[in-house]
C-alpha positions as MATLAB code, in Angstrom:
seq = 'XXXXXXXXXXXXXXXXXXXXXXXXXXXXXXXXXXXXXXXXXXXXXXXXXXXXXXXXXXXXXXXXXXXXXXXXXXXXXXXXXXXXXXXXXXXXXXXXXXXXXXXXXXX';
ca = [
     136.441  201.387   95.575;
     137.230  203.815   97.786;
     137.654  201.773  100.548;
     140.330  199.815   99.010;
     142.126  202.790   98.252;
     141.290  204.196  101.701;
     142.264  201.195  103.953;
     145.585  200.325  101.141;
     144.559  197.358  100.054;
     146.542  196.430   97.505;
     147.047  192.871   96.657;
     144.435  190.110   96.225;
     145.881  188.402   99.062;
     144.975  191.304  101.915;
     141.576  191.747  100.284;
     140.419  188.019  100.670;
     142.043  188.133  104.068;
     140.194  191.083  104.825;
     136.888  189.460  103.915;
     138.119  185.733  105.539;
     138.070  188.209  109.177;
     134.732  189.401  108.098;
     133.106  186.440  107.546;
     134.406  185.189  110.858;
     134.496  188.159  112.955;
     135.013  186.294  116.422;
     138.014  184.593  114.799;
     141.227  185.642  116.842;
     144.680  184.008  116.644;
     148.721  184.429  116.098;
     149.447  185.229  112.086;
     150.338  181.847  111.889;
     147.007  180.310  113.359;
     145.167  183.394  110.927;
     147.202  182.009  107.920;
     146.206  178.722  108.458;
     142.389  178.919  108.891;
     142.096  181.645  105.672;
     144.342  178.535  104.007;
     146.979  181.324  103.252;
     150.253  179.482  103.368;
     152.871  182.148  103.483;
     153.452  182.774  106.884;
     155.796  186.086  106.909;
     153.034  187.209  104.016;
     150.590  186.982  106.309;
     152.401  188.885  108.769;
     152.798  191.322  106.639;
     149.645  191.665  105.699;
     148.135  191.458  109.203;
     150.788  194.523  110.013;
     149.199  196.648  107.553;
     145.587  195.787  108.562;
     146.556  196.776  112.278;
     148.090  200.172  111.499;
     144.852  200.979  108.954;
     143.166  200.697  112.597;
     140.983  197.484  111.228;
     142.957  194.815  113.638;
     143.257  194.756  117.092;
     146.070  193.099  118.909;
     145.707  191.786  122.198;
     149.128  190.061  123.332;
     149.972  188.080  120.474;
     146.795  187.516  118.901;
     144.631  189.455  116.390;
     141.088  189.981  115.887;
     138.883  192.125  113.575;
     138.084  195.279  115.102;
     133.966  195.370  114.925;
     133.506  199.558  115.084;
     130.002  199.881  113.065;
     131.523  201.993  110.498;
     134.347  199.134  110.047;
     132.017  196.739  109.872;
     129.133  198.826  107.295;
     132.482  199.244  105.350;
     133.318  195.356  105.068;
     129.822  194.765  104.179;
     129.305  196.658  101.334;
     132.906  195.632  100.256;
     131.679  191.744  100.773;
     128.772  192.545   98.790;
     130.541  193.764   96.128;
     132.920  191.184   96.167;
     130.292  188.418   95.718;
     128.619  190.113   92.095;
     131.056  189.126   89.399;
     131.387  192.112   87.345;
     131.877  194.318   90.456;
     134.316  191.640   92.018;
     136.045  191.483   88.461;
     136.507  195.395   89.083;
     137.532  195.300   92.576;
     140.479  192.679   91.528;
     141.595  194.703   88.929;
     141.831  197.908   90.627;
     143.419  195.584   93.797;
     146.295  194.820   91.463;
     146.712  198.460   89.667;
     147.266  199.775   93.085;
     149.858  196.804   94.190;
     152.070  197.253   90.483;
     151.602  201.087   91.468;
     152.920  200.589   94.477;
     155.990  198.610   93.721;
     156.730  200.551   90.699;
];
Protein backbone atom coordinates (compact mmCIF):
# COMPACT_ATOMS: atom_id res chain seq x y z
CA UNK A 1 0.00 0.00 0.00
CA UNK A 2 2.67 2.04 0.31
CA UNK A 3 3.60 2.05 -3.03
CA UNK A 4 0.42 3.43 -4.17
CA UNK A 5 0.71 6.12 -1.86
CA UNK A 6 4.41 6.49 -2.72
CA UNK A 7 4.25 6.53 -6.59
CA UNK A 8 0.40 8.72 -6.28
CA UNK A 9 -1.59 6.44 -7.63
CA UNK A 10 -4.77 7.44 -7.22
CA UNK A 11 -7.45 6.34 -9.51
CA UNK A 12 -8.25 2.81 -10.75
CA UNK A 13 -7.47 3.89 -14.11
CA UNK A 14 -3.43 4.69 -13.45
CA UNK A 15 -3.22 1.54 -11.35
CA UNK A 16 -4.42 -0.94 -14.15
CA UNK A 17 -2.33 1.12 -16.51
CA UNK A 18 0.46 0.76 -14.32
CA UNK A 19 0.13 -3.02 -14.24
CA UNK A 20 -0.99 -3.14 -18.34
CA UNK A 21 3.13 -1.61 -18.68
CA UNK A 22 4.13 -4.32 -16.36
CA UNK A 23 2.77 -7.06 -17.90
CA UNK A 24 4.21 -5.85 -21.17
CA UNK A 25 7.33 -4.24 -20.22
CA UNK A 26 8.87 -3.97 -23.88
CA UNK A 27 5.63 -2.20 -24.85
CA UNK A 28 6.57 1.45 -26.03
CA UNK A 29 4.31 3.88 -27.93
CA UNK A 30 2.62 7.60 -28.19
CA UNK A 31 -0.34 7.93 -25.29
CA UNK A 32 -2.56 7.35 -27.94
CA UNK A 33 -1.00 3.97 -29.25
CA UNK A 34 -0.61 3.15 -25.01
CA UNK A 35 -4.40 3.95 -24.67
CA UNK A 36 -5.32 1.82 -27.27
CA UNK A 37 -3.48 -1.47 -26.52
CA UNK A 38 -4.45 -1.17 -22.42
CA UNK A 39 -8.17 -0.65 -24.26
CA UNK A 40 -8.28 2.72 -22.28
CA UNK A 41 -10.35 4.96 -24.49
CA UNK A 42 -9.84 8.40 -23.13
CA UNK A 43 -7.10 9.73 -24.87
CA UNK A 44 -6.23 13.17 -22.91
CA UNK A 45 -6.88 10.66 -19.66
CA UNK A 46 -4.32 8.73 -20.69
CA UNK A 47 -2.10 11.53 -21.16
CA UNK A 48 -2.64 12.52 -18.10
CA UNK A 49 -2.03 9.66 -16.55
CA UNK A 50 1.13 8.78 -18.51
CA UNK A 51 2.36 12.53 -17.29
CA UNK A 52 2.14 11.55 -13.81
CA UNK A 53 3.80 8.10 -14.27
CA UNK A 54 6.83 9.97 -16.01
CA UNK A 55 7.42 12.59 -13.31
CA UNK A 56 7.05 9.58 -10.41
CA UNK A 57 10.35 8.53 -12.47
CA UNK A 58 8.43 5.06 -13.57
CA UNK A 59 8.19 6.16 -17.52
CA UNK A 60 10.73 6.97 -19.74
CA UNK A 61 10.24 9.13 -22.75
CA UNK A 62 12.24 8.81 -25.68
CA UNK A 63 10.97 11.39 -28.45
CA UNK A 64 7.43 10.90 -28.39
CA UNK A 65 7.09 7.55 -27.14
CA UNK A 66 6.94 5.97 -23.64
CA UNK A 67 8.12 2.90 -22.13
CA UNK A 68 8.25 1.40 -18.59
CA UNK A 69 11.35 2.19 -16.96
CA UNK A 70 12.78 -1.52 -15.85
CA UNK A 71 15.23 -0.24 -12.67
CA UNK A 72 15.12 -3.59 -10.40
CA UNK A 73 13.67 -1.79 -7.57
CA UNK A 74 10.80 -0.46 -10.10
CA UNK A 75 10.29 -3.55 -11.28
CA UNK A 76 10.43 -5.73 -7.47
CA UNK A 77 7.91 -2.85 -6.71
CA UNK A 78 5.38 -3.70 -9.68
CA UNK A 79 5.67 -7.23 -8.79
CA UNK A 80 4.63 -7.40 -5.49
CA UNK A 81 1.95 -4.74 -6.43
CA UNK A 82 0.79 -7.32 -9.41
CA UNK A 83 0.74 -9.94 -6.93
CA UNK A 84 -1.34 -8.28 -4.78
CA UNK A 85 -3.52 -7.16 -7.29
CA UNK A 86 -4.33 -10.71 -8.52
CA UNK A 87 -5.64 -12.13 -4.64
CA UNK A 88 -9.13 -10.76 -4.28
CA UNK A 89 -9.30 -9.60 -0.84
CA UNK A 90 -5.93 -7.77 -1.18
CA UNK A 91 -7.00 -6.39 -4.72
CA UNK A 92 -10.47 -5.47 -3.05
CA UNK A 93 -8.14 -3.38 -0.58
CA UNK A 94 -5.86 -1.93 -3.02
CA UNK A 95 -9.11 -0.49 -5.03
CA UNK A 96 -10.48 0.91 -2.16
CA UNK A 97 -7.60 2.67 -0.82
CA UNK A 98 -6.93 3.69 -4.88
CA UNK A 99 -10.19 5.60 -4.68
CA UNK A 100 -9.85 7.14 -0.92
CA UNK A 101 -6.73 8.72 -2.15
CA UNK A 102 -8.36 10.05 -5.66
CA UNK A 103 -11.81 11.63 -3.55
CA UNK A 104 -8.90 12.90 -1.14
CA UNK A 105 -7.31 14.37 -3.66
CA UNK A 106 -10.04 16.23 -5.39
CA UNK A 107 -11.65 17.19 -2.24
Amino acid sequence: MNTLARWQIDSSQKLYFLLFLHNHPQLKGTGQELAEHAFLGDTPQTDRIIADLQQMGLLDREDNSYRLRETPEIKAELQALAYAFEQPLSRQRLLETVKHRGHFIQH
